[in-house]
Coordinates of N, CA and C in Angstrom, one line a residue:
X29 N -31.5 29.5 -71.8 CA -32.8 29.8 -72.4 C -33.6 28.5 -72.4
X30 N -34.7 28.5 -71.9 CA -35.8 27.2 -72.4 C -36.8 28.0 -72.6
X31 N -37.7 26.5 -73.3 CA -38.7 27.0 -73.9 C -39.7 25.7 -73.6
X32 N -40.6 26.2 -72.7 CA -42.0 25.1 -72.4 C -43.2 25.3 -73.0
X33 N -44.0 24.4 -73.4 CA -45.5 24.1 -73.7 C -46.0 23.2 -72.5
X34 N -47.5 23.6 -72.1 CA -48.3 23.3 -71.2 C -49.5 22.9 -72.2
X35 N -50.0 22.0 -71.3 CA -51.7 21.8 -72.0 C -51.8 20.7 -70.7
X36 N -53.0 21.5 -70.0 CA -54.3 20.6 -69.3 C -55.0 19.7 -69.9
X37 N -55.4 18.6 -69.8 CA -56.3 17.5 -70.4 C -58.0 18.2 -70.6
X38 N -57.9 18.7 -69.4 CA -59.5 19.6 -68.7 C -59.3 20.6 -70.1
X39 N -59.0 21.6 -70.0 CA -58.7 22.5 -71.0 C -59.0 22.1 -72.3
X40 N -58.1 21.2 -72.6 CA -58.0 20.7 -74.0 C -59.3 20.5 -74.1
X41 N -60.1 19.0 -73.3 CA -61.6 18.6 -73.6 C -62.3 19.8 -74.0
X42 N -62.3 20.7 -73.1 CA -63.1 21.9 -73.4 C -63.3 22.9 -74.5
X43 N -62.3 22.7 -75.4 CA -61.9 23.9 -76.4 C -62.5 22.6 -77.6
X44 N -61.8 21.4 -77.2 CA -62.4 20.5 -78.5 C -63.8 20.6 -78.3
X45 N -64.1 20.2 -77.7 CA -65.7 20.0 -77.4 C -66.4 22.1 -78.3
X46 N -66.0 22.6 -77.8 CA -66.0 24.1 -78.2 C -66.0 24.4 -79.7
X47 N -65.3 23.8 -80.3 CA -64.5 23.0 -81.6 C -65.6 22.3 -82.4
X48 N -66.3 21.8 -81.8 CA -67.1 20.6 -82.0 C -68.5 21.5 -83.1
X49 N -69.0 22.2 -82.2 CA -70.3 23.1 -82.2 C -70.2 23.9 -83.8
X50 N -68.9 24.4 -83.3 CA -67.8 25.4 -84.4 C -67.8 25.2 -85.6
X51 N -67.4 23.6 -85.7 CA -66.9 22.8 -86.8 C -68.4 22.2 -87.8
X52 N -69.7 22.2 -87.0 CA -70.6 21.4 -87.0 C -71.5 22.8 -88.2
X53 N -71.4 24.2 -87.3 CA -71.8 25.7 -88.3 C -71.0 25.7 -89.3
X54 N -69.6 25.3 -89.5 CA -69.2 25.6 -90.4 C -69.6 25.1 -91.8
X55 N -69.2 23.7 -91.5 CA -70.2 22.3 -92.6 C -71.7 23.0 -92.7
X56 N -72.5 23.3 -91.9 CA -73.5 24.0 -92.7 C -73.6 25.2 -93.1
X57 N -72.7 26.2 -93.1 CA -72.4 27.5 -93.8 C -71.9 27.0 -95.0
X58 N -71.0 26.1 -95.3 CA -70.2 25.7 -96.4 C -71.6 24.9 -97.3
X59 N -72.2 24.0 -96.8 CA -73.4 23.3 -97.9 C -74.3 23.8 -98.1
X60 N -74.6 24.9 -97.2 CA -75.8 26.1 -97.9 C -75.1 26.8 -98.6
X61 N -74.1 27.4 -99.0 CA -72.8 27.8 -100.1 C -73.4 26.9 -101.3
X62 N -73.1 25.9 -101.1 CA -72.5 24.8 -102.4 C -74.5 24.3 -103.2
X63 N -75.3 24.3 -101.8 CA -76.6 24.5 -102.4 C -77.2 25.6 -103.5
X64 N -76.6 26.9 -102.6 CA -76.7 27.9 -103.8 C -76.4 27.9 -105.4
X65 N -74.7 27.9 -105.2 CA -74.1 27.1 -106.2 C -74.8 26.3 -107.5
X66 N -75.2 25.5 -106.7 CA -76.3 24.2 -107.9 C -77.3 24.8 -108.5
X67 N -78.1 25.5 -106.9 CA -79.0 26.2 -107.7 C -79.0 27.0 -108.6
X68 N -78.2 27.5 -108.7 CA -78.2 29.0 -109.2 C -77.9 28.5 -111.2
X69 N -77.0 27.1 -111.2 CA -76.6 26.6 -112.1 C -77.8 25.9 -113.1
X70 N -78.6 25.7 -112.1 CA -79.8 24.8 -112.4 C -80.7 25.6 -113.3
X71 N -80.8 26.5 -112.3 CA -81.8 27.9 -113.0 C -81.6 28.2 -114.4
X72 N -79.8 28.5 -114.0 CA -79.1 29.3 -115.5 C -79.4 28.7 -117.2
X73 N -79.4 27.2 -116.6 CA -79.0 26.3 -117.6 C -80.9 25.8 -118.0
X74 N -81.9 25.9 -117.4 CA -82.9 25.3 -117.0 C -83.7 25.9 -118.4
X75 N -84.8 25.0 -119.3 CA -85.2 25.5 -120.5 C -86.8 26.1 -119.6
X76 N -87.0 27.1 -120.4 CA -88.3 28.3 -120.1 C -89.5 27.8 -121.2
X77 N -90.3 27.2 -120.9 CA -91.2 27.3 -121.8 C -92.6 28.2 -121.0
X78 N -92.9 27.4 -119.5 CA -94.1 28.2 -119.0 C -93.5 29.2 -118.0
X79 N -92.9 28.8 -117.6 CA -91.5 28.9 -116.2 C -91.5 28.3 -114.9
X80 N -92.9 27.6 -114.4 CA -93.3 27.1 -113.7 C -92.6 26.3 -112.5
X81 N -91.4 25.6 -114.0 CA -90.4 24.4 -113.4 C -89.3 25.7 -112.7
X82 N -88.8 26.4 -113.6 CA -87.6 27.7 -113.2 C -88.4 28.1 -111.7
X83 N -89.2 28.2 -111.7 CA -89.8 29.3 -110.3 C -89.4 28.2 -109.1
X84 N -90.0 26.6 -109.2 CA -89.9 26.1 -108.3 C -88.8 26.3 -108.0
X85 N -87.6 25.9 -108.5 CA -86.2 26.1 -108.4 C -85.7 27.3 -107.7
X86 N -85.8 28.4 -108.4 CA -85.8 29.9 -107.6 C -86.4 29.7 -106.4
X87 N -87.8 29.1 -106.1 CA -88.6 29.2 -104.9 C -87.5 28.2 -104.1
X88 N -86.5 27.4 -104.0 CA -85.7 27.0 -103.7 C -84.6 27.7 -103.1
X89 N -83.7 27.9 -104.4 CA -82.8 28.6 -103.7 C -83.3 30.3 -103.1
X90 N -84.7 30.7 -102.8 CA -85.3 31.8 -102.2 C -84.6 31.5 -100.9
X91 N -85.5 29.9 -100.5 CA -85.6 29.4 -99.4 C -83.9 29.5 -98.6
X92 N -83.3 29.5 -99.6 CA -81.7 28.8 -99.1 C -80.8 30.4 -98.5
X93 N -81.5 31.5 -99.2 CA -81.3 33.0 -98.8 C -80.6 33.5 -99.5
X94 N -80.8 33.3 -100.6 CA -80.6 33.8 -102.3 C -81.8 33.9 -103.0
X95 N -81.9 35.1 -103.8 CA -82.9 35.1 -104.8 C -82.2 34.8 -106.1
X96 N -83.0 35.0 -107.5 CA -81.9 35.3 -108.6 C -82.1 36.5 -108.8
X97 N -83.2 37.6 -108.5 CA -83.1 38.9 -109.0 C -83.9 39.2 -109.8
X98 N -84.9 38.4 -110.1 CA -85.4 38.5 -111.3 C -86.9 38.0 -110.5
X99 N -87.3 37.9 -109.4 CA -88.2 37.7 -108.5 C -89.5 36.2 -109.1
X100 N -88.8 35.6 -109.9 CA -89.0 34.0 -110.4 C -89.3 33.3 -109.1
X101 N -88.5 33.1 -108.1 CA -89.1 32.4 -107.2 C -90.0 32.7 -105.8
X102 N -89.9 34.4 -105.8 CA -90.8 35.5 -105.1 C -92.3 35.0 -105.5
X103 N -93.0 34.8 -106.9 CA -94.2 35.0 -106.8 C -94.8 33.3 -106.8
X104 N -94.5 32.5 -106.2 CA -95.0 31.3 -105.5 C -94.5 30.0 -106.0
X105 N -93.5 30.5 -106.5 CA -92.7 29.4 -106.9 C -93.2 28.1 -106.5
X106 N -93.0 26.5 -106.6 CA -93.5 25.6 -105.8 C -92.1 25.1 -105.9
X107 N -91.2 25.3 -105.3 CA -90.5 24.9 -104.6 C -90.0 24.7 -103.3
X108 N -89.0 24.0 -102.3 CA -88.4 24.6 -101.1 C -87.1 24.1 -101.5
X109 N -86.5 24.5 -99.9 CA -85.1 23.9 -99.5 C -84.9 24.1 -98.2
X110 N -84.5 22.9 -97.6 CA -84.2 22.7 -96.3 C -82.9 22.5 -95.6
X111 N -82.6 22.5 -94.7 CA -81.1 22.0 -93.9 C -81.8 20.9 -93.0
X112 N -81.2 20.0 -93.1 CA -81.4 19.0 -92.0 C -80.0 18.7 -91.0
X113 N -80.3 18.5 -90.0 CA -78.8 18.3 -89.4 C -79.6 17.1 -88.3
X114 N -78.9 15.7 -88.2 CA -78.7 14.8 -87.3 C -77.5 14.6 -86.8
X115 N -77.5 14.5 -85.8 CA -76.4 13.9 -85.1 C -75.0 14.7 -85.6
X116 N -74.1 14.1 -86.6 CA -72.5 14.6 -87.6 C -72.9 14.7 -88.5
X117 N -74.1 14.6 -89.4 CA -74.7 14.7 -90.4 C -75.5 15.7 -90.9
X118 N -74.9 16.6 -92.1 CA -75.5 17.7 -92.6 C -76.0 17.6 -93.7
X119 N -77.2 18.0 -94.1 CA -78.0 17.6 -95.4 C -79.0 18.9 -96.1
X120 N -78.5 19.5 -97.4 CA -79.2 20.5 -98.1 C -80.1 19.9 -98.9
X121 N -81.5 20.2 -98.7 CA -82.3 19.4 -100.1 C -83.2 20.4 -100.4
X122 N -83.0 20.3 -101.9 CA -83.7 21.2 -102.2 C -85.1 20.7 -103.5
X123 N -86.0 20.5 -103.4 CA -87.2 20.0 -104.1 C -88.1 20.7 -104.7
X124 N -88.7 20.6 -106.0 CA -89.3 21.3 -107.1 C -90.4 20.3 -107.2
X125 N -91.6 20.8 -106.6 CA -92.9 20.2 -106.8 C -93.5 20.6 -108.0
X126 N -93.4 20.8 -109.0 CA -94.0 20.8 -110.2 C -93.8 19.7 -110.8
X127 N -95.2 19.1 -111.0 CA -95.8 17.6 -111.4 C -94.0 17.0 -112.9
X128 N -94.4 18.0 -113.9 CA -93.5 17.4 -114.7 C -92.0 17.7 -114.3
X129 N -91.5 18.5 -113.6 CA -90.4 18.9 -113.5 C -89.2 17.1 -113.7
X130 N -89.4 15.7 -113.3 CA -88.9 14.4 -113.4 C -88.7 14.8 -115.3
X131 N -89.6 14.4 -115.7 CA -89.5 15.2 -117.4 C -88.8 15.8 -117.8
X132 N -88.3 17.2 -117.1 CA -87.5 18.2 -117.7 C -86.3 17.4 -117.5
X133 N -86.0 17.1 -116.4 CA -84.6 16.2 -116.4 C -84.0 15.1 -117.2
X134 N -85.0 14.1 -116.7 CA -84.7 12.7 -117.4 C -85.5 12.3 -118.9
X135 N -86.6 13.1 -119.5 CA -87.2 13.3 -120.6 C -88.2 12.2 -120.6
X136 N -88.9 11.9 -121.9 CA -90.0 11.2 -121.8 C -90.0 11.0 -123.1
X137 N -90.8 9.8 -123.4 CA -90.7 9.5 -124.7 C -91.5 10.4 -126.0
X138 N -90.3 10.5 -126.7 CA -90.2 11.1 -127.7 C -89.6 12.6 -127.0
X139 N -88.7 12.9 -126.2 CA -88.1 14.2 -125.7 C -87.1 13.6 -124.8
X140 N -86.3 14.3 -125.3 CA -85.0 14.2 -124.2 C -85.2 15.1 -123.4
X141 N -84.9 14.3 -121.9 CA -84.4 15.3 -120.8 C -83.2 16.5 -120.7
X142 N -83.4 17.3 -120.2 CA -81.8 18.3 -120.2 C -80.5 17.7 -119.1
X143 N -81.3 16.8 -118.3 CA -80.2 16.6 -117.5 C -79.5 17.6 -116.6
X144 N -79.8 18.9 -116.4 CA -79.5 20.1 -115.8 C -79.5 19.8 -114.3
X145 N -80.1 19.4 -113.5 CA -79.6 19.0 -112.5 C -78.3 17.9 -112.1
X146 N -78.8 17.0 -112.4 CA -77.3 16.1 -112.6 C -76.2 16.6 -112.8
X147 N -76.0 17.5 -114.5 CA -75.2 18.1 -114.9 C -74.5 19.0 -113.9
X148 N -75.3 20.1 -113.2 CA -74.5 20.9 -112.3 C -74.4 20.1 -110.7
X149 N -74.9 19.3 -110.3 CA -74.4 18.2 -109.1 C -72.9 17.8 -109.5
X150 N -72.8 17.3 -110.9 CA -71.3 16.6 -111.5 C -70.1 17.9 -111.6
X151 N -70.8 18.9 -112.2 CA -69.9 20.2 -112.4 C -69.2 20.7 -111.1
X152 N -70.0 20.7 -110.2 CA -69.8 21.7 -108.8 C -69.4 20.6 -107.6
X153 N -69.0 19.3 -108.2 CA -68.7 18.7 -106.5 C -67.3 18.9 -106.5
X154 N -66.4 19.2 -106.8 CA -64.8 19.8 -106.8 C -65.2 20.7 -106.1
X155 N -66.1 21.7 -106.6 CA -65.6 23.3 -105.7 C -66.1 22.9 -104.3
X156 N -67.5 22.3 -104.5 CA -68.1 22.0 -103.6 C -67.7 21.8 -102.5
X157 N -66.6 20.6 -102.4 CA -65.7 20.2 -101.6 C -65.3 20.8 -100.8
X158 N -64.6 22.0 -101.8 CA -63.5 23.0 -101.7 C -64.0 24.1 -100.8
X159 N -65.4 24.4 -101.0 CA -66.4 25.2 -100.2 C -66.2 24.9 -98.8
X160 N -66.7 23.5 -98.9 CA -67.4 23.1 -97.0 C -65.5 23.0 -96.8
X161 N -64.8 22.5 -97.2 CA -63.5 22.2 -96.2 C -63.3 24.0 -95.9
X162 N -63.1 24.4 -96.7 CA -62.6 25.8 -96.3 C -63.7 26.4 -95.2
X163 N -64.7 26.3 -95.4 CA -65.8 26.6 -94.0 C -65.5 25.7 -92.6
X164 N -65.3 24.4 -92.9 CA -65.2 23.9 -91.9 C -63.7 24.5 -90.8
X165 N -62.7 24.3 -92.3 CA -61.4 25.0 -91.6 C -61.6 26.3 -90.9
X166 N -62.2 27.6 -91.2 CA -62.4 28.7 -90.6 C -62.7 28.2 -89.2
X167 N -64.3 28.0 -89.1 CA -64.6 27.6 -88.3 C -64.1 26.7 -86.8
X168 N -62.8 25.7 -87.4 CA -62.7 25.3 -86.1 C -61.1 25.9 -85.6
X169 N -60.8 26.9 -86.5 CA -59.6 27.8 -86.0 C -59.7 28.7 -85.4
X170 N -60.8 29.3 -85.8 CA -62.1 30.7 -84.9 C -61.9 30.7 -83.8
X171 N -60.4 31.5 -83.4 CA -60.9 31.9 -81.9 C -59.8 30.7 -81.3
X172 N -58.8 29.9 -81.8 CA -58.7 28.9 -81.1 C -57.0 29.5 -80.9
X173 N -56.5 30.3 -81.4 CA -55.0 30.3 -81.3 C -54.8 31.2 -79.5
X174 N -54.0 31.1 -79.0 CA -53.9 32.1 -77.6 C -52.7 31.6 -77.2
X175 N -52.2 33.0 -77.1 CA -50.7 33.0 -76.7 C -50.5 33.4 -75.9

């Protein structure tokens, strides 16, 4: 009885390279995940006085392909969120143009900030992690086993 393994160099290049594209959707399936995530934390935790600041937020994670259900960031939220991708580099940002919203966070004299962004950046970089690796892993297995 024997037992052989083959691999072409040609082949190989080609499935990595294949791999490549694969691995590249995955990392951003996984950080629009983990974007959600924040957002959604941001919202939850976020103080209501006019709602203005909450909407941009919502008008954020709108943008990211989540609503919260409560159509907060449906009626003009001033927020976005983007994906940027250069080169190996993947990047979620998500931005709240409402003048005071720096305020809500970091506070101003005589008011403390909530710190609610920060807060769930600090909370969610564990899962976070745990998010994109597991996306990236699907992704560059997808399709790769053949017997």
């Amino acid at each position: 009885m024997s037992v052989s393994v083959e691999s072409d160099l040609e082949s190989l290049l080609t499935r990595l390279q294949a791999g490549r594209g694969r691995i590249r959707e995955g990392r951003r399936r996984g950080l629009v995940q983990v974007g959600q995530l924040v957002l959604r934390d941001v919202i939850g935790e976020h103080p209501v006085e006019t709602g203005r600041s909450q909407a941009g937020w919502s008008a954020a994670l709108s943008a990211l392909g989540l609503t919260t259900g409560d159509g907060a960031g449906d009626a003009g939220g001033e927020g976005e969120a983007s994906v940027i991708e250069e080169a190996e580099q993947t990047e979620v940002e998500a931005i709240n143009f409402v003048e005071y919203e720096p305020f809500v966070e970091y506070g101003s004299r005589g008011r403390s900030g909530t710190g609610s962004v920060r807060r769930s950046l600090d909370e969610n970089r564990s899962q976070g992690a745990e998010i994109v690796g597991k996306e990236i892993a699907r992704a560059a297995f997808e399709g790769s086993v053949q017997l």
